[in-house]
mmCIF file of C-alpha atoms in Angstrom:
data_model
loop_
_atom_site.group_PDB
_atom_site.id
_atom_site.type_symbol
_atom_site.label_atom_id
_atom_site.label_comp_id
_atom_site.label_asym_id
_atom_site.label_seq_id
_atom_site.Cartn_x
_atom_site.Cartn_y
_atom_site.Cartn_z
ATOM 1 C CA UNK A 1210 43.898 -8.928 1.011
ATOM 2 C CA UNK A 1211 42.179 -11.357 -1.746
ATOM 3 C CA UNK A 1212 38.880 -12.375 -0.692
ATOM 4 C CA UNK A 1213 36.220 -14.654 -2.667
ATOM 5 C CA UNK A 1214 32.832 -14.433 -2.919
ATOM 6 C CA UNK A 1215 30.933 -17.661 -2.272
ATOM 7 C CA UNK A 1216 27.376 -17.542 -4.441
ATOM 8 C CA UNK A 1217 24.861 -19.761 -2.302
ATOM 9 C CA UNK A 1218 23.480 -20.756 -5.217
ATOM 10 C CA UNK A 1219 19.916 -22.697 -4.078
ATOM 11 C CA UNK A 1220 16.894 -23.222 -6.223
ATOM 12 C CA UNK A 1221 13.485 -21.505 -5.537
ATOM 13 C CA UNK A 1222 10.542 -21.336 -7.818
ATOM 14 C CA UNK A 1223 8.899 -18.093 -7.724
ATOM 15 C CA UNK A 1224 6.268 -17.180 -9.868
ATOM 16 C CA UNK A 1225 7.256 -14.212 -12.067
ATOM 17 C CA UNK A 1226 4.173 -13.212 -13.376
ATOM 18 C CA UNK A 1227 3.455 -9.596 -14.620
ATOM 19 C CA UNK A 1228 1.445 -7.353 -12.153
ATOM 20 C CA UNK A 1229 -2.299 -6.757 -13.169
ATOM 21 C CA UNK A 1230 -4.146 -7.040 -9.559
ATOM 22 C CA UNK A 1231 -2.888 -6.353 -6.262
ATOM 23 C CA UNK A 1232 -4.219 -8.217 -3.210
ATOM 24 C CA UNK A 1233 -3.378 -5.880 0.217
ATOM 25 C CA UNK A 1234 -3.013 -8.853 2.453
ATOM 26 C CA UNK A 1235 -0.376 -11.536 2.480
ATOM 27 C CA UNK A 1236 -2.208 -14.904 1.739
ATOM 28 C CA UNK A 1237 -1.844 -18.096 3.736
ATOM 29 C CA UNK A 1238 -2.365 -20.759 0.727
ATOM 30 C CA UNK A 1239 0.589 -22.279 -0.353
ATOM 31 C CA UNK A 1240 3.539 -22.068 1.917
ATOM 32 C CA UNK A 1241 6.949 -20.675 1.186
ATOM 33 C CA UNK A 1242 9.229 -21.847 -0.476
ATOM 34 C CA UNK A 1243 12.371 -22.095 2.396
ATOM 35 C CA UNK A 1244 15.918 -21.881 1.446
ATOM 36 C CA UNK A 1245 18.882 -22.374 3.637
ATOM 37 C CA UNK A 1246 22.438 -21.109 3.189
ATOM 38 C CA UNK A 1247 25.667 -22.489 4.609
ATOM 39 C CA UNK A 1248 28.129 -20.476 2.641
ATOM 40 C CA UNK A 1249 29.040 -16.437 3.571
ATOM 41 C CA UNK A 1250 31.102 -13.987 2.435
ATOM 42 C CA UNK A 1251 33.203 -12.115 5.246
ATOM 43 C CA UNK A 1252 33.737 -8.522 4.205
ATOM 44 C CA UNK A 1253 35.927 -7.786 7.135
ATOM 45 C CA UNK A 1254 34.575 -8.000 10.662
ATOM 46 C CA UNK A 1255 32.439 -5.852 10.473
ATOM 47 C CA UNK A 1256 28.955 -5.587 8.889
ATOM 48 C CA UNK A 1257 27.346 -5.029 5.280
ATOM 49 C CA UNK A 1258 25.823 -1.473 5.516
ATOM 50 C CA UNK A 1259 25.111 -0.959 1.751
ATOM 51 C CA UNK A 1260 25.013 -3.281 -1.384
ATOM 52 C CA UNK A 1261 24.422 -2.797 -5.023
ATOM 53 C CA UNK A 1262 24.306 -4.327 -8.812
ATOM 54 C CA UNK A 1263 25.863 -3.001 -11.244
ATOM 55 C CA UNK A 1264 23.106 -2.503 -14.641
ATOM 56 C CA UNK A 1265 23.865 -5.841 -15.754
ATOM 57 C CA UNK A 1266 24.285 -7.859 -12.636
ATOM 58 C CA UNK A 1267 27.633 -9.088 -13.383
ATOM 59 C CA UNK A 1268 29.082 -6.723 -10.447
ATOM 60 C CA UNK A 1269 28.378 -6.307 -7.046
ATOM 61 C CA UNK A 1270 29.292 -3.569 -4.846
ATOM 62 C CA UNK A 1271 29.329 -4.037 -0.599
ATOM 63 C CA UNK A 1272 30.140 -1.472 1.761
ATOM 64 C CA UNK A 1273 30.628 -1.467 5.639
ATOM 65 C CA UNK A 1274 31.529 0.389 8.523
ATOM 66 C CA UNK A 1275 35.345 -0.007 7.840
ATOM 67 C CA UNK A 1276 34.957 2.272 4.957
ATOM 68 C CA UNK A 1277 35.587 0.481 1.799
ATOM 69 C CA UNK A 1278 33.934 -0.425 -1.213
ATOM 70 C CA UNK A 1279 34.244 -4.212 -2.495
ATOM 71 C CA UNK A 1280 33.737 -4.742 -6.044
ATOM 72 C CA UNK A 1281 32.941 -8.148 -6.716
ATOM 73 C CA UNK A 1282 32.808 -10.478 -9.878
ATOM 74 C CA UNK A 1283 29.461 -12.091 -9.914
ATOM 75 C CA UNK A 1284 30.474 -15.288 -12.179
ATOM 76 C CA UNK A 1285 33.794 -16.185 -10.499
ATOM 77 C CA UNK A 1286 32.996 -14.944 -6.625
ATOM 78 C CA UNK A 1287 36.559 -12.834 -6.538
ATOM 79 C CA UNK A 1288 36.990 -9.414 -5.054
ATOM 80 C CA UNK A 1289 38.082 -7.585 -8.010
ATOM 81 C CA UNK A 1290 38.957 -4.072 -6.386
ATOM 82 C CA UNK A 1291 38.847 -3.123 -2.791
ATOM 83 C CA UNK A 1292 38.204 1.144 -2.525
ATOM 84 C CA UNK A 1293 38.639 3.120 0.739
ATOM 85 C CA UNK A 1294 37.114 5.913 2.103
ATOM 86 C CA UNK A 1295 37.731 7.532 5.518
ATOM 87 C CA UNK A 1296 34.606 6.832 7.197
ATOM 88 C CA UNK A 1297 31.611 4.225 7.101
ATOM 89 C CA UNK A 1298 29.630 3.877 3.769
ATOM 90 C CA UNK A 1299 26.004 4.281 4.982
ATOM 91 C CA UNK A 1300 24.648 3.935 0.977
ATOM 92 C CA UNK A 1301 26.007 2.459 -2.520
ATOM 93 C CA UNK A 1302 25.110 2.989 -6.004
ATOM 94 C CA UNK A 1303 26.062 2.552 -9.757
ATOM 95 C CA UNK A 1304 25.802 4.863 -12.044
ATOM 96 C CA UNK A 1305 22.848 3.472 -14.907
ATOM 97 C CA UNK A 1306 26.029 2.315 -17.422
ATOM 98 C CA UNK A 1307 27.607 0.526 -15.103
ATOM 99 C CA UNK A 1308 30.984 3.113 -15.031
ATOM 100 C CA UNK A 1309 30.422 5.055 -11.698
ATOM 101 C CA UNK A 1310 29.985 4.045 -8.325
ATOM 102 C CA UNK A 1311 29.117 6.395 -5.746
ATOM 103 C CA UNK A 1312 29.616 6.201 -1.951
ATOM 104 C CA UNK A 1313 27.666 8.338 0.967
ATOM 105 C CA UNK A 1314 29.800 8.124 3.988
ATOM 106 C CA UNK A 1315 29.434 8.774 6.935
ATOM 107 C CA UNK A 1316 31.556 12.007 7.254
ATOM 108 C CA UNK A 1317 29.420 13.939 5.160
ATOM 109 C CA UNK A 1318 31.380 12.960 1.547
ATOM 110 C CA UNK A 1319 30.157 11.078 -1.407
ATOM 111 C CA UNK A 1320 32.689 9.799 -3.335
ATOM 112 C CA UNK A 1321 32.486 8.360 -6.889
ATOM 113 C CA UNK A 1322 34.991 6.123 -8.473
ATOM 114 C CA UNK A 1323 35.368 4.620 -11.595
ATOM 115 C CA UNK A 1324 33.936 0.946 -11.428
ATOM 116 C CA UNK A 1325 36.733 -0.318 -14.583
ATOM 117 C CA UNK A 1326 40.250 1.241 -12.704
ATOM 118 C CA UNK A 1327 39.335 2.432 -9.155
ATOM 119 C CA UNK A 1328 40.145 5.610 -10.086
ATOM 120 C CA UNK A 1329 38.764 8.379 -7.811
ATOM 121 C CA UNK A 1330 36.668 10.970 -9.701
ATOM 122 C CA UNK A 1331 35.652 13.620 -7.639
ATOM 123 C CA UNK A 1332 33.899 14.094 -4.052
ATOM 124 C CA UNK A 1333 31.075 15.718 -2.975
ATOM 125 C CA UNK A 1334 31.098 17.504 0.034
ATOM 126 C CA UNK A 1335 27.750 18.159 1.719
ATOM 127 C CA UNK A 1336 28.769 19.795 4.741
ATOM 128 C CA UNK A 1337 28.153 18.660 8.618
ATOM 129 C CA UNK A 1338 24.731 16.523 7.918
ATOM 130 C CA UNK A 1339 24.719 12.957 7.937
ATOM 131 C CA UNK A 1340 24.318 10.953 4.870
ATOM 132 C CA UNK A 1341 22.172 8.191 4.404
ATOM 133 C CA UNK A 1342 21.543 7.360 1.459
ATOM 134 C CA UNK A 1343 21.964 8.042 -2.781
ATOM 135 C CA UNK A 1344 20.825 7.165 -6.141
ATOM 136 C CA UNK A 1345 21.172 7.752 -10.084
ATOM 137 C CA UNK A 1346 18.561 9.637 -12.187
ATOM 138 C CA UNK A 1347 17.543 6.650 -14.724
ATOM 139 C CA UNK A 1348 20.157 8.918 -17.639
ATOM 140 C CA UNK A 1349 23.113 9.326 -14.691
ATOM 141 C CA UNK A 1350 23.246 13.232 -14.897
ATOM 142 C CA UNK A 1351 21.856 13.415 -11.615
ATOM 143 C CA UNK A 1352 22.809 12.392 -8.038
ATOM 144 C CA UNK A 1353 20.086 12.547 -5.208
ATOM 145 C CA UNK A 1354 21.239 11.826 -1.712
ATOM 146 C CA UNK A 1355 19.518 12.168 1.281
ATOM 147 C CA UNK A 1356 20.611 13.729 4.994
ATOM 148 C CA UNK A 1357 19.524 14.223 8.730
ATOM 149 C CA UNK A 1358 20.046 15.635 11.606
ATOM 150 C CA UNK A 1359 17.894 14.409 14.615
ATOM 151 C CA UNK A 1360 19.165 17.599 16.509
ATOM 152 C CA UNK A 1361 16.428 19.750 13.559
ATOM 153 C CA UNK A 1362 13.276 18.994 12.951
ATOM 154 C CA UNK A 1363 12.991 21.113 9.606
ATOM 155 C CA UNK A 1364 15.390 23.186 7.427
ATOM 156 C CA UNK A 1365 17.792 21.992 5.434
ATOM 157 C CA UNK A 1366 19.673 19.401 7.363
ATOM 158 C CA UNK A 1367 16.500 16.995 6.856
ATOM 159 C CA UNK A 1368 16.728 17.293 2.749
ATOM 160 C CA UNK A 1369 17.442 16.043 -0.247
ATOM 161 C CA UNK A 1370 20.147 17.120 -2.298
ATOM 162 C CA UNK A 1371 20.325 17.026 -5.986
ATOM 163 C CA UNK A 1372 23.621 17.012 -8.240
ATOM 164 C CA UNK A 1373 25.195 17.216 -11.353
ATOM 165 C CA UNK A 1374 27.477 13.975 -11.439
ATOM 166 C CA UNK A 1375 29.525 15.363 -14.617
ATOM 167 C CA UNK A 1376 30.431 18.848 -12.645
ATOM 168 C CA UNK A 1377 29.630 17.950 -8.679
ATOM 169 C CA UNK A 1378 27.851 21.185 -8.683
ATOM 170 C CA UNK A 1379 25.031 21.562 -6.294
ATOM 171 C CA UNK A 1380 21.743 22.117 -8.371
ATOM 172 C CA UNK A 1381 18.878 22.198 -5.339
ATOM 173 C CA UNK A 1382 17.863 21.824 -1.789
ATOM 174 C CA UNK A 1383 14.380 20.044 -1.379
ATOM 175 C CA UNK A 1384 13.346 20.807 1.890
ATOM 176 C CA UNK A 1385 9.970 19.666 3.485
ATOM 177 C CA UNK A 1386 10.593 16.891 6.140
ATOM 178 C CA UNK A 1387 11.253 17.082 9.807
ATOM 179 C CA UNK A 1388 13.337 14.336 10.661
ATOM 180 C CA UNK A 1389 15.910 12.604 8.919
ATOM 181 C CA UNK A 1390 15.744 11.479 5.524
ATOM 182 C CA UNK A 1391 16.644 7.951 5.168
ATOM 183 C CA UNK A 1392 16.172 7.055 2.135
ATOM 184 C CA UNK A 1393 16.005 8.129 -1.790
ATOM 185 C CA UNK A 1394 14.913 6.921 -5.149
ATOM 186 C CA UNK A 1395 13.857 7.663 -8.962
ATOM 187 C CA UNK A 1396 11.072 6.708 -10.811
ATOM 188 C CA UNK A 1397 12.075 5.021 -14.318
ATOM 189 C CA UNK A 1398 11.592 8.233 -15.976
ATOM 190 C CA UNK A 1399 13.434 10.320 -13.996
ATOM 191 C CA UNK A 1400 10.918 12.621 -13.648
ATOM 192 C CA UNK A 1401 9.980 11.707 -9.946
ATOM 193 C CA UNK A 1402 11.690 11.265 -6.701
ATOM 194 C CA UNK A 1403 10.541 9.520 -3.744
ATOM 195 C CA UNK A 1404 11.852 10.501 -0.432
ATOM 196 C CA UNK A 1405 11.307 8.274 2.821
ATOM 197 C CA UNK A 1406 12.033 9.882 6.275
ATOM 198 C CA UNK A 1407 12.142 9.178 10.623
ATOM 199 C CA UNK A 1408 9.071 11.846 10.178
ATOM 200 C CA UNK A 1409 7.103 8.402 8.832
ATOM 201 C CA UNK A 1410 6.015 10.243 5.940
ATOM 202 C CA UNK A 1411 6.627 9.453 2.295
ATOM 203 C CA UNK A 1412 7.601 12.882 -0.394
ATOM 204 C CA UNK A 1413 7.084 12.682 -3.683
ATOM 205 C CA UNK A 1414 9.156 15.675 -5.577
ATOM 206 C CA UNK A 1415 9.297 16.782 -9.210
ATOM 207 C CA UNK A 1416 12.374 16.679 -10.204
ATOM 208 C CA UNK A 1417 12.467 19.624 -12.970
ATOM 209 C CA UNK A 1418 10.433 21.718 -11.475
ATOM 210 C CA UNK A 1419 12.494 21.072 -7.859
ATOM 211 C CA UNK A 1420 9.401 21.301 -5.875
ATOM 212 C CA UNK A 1421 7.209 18.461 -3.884
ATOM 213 C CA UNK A 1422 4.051 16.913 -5.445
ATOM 214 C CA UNK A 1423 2.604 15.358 -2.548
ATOM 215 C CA UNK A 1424 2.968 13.656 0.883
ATOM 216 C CA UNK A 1425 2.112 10.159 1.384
ATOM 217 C CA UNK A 1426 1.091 9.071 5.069
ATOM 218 C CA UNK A 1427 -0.081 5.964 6.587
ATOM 219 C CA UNK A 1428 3.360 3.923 8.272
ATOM 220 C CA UNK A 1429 3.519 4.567 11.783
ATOM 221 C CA UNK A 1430 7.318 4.423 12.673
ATOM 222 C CA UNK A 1431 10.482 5.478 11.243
ATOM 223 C CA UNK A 1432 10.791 4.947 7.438
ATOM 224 C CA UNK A 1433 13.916 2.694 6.230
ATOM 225 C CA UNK A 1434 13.619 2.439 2.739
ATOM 226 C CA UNK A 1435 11.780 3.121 -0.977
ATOM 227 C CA UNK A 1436 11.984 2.059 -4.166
ATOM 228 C CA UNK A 1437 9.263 2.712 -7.199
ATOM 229 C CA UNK A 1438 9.080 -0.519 -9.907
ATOM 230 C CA UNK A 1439 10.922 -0.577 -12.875
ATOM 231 C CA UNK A 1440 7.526 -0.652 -14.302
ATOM 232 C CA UNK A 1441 6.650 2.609 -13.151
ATOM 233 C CA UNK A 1442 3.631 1.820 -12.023
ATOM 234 C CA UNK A 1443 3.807 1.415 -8.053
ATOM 235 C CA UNK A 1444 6.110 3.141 -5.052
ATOM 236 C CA UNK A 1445 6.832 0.454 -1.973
ATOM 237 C CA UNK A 1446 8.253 1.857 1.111
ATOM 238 C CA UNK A 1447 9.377 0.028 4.510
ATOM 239 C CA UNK A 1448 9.164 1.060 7.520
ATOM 240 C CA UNK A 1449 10.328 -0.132 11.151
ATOM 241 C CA UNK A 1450 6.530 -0.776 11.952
ATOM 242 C CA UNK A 1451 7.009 -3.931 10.263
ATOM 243 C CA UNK A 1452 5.146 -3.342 6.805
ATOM 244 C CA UNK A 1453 5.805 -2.188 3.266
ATOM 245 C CA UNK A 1454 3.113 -0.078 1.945
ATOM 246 C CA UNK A 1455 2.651 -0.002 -1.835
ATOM 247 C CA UNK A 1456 1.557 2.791 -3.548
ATOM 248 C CA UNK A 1457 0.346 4.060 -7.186
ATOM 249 C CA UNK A 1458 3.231 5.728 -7.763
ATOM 250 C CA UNK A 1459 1.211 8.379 -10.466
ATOM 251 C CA UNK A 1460 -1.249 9.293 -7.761
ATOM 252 C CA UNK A 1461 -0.339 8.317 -4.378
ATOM 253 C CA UNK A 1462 -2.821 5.888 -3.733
ATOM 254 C CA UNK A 1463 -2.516 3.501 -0.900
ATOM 255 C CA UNK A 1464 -2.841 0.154 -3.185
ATOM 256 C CA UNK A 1465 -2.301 -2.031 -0.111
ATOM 257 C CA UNK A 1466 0.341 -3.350 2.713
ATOM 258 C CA UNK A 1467 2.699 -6.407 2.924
ATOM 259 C CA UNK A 1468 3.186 -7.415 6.415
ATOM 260 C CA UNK A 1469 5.008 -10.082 7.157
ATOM 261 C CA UNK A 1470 6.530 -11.983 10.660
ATOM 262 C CA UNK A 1471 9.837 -10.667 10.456
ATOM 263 C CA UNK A 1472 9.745 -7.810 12.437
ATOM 264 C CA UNK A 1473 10.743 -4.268 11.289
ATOM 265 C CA UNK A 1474 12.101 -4.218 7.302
ATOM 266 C CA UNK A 1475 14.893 -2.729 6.797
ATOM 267 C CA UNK A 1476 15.100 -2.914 3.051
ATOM 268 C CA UNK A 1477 13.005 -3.203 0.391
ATOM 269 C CA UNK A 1478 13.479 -4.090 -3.950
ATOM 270 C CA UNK A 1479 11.658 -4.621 -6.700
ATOM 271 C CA UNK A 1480 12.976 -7.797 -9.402
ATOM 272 C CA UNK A 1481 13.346 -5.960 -12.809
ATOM 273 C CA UNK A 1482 10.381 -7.119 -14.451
ATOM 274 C CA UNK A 1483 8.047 -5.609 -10.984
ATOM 275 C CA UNK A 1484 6.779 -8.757 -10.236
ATOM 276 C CA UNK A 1485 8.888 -9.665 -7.383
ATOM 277 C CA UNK A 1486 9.689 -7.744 -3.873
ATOM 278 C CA UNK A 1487 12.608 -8.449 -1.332
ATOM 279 C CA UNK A 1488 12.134 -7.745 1.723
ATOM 280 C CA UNK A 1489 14.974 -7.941 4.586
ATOM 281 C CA UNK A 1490 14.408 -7.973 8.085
ATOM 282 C CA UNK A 1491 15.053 -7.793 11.831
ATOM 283 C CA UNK A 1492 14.692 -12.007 11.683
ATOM 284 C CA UNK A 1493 17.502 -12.380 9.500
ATOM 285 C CA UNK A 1494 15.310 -13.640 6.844
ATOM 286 C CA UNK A 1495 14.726 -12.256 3.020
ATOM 287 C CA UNK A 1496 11.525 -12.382 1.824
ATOM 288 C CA UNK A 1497 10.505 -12.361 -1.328
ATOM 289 C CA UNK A 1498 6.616 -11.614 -2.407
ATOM 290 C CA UNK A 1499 4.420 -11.918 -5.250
ATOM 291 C CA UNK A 1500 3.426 -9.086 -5.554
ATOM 292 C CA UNK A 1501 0.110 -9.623 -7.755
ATOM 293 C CA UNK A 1502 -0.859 -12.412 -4.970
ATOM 294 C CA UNK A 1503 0.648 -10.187 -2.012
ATOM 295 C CA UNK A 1504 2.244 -13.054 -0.572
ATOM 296 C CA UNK A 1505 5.260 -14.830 0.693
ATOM 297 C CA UNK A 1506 6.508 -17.027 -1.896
ATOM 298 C CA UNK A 1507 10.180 -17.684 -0.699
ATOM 299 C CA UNK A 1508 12.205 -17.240 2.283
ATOM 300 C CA UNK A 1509 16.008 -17.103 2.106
ATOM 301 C CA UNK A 1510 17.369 -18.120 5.448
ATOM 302 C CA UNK A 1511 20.734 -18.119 5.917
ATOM 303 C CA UNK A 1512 21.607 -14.285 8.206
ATOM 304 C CA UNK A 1513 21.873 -14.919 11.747
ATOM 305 C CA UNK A 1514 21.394 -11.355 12.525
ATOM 306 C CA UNK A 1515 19.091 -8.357 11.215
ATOM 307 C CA UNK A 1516 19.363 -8.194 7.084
ATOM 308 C CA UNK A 1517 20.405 -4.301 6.386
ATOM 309 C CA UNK A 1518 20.171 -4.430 2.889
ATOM 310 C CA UNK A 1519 18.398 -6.582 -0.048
ATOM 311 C CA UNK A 1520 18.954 -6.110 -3.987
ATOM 312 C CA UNK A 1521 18.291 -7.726 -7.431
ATOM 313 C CA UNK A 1522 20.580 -8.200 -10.386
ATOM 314 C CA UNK A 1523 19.618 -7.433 -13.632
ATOM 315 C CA UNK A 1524 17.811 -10.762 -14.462
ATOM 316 C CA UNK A 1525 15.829 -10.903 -11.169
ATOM 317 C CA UNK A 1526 17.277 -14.346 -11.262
ATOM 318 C CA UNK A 1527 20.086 -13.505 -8.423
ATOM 319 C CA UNK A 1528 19.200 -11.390 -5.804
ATOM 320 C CA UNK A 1529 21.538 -10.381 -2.739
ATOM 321 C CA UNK A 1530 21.601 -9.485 0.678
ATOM 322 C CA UNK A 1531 23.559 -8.244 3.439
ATOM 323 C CA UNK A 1532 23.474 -8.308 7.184
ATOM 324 C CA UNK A 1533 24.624 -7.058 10.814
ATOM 325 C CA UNK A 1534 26.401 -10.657 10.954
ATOM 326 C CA UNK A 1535 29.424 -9.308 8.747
ATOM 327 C CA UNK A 1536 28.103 -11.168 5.209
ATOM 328 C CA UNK A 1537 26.711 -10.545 1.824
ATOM 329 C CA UNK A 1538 24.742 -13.595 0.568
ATOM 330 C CA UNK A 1539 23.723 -13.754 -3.057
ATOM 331 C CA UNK A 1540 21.080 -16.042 -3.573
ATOM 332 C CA UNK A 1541 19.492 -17.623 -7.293
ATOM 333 C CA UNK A 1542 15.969 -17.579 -6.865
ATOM 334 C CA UNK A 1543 15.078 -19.854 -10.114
ATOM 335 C CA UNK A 1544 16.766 -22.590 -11.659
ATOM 336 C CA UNK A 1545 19.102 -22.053 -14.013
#
């Protein structure tokens, strides 16, 4: 079936400036921004469990609970390849070229495709855990993805898994939380790994050596998601106590908290130049922060149910977002 993806394009200002001080408190001077979207993109009935860019935010990948992976053409707004697996996709990702895309569903399978032809490369098979989530080393040699199982609270069925993406072999087993792991991300280099988990602690691993570096506490409910800046310098992880905590991401630092109205965050991204965070919520609503002022500058309105995922292109000019009410929005945040 040929679908087409409508762009709500609306213009926001947002100041991009570069980070240099970090206020821990959202600021109540100049109001937000507000932009309101008419125009939705129906994936299928049923609702938007994972999104992603491609590296140079021409593509856009959606998955949902029916199992397949949309591709879509950011300039025209047409479905360009529609790929199936047999379960719900619980987590997307690109490979950093832009070739790969990479599935964790929700029978225990990631599955990577070529992005250009559809064609299906290989699947990785991590046994009876549930997957929730994935993501490229910065070079693409290596595939984290994170598992649970609320049944254990330790061992290796609340882990993350590393892999080689050119073989699919198994390379290591990082074991330290107690609940499930939700979520999973590098640090530009490569050479760190964040780790977010229902234990509401925050793991920071090294990746060579294969062994953890530290634990970060302070959120006081389930974690949802983390992400470190492209500029390396901070980690920001959301949690369902309704706050994303930034951190330094070289020493684990508590830098300061973002709490907004929203309700618990989901989702959480960084624009590619660090200056900018998305934040989606239970209130339908993105957010997006300053994050040197530690404020709301913009709210994208538009969801009219919970916002399960939230991610930037490779300008930071269009960032997307997709919800429980069975759309992906992508939104341009500054005038063309």
């Amino acid at each position: 079936m040929n679908r087409t993806l409508t762009l709500a394009l609306f213009c926001g200002l947002l100041s991009c400036t570069s980070c240099s001080t970090l206020l821990y408190a959202e600021s109540s001077q100049s109001p937000p921004v507000t932009i309101s979207s008419e125009e939705t993109l129906n994936i299928g009935g049923v609702f938007a469990s994972a999104i992603a860019f491609d590296a140079t935010g021409t593509q856009l990948a959606s998955g949902s609970g029916d199992g397949f992976v949309r591709l879509w053409n950011v300039a025209s707004g047409h479905e360009t390849r529609a790929l199936h697996q047999p379960s719900a996709v619980n987590a997307l990702a690109f490979s950093p070229d832009g070739h790969v895309v990479a599935a964790a569903g929700a029978d225990a399978n990631v599955r990577l495709w070529d992005a250009r032809d559809g064609q299906a490369l290989r699947t990785l098979t991590l046994g009876t855990y549930y997957l929730t989530d994935l993501a490229f080393s910065p070079d693409g040699t290596l595939l984290a993805t994170a598992s649970g199982d609320n049944s254990r609270v330790s061992g290796e069925a609340n882990s993350v898994t590393l892999w080689n993406v050119a073989t699919g072999e198994r390379l290591a087993t990082l074991i330290g939380h107690t609940d499930v792991v939700t979520s999973v991300a590098f640090d530009a280099s490569g050479g760190k790994l964040a780790s977010g988990s229902r234990d509401k602690t925050v793991r920071l691993w090294n990746v060579a050596a294969r062994r953890e570096e530290r634990t970060l506490r302070g959120h006081s409910d389930f974690l949802t998601d983390v992400t470190f800046s492209p500029d390396g310098r901070l980690l920001a992880t959301a949690s369902l106590d309704t706050t994303v905590r930034l951190w330094n991401a070289a020493s684990g630092q508590a830098m300061g908290e973002l709490r907004g109205d929203g309700g618990p965050v989901s989702s959480v991204a960084f624009s590619p130049n660090s200056a900018l965070i998305a934040t989606g919520s239970e209130d339908g609503r993105v957010r997006a922060w300053n994050v040197e002022q530690g404020r709301v500058t913009t709210l994208l309105e538009g969801h009219t149910s919970a916002v399960t995922r939230v991610a930037f292109g490779a300008s930071g000019v269009l960032a997307s977002s997709g919800g429980r009410d069975k759309t992906v929005r992508v939104w341009r945040l500054t005038r063309p």
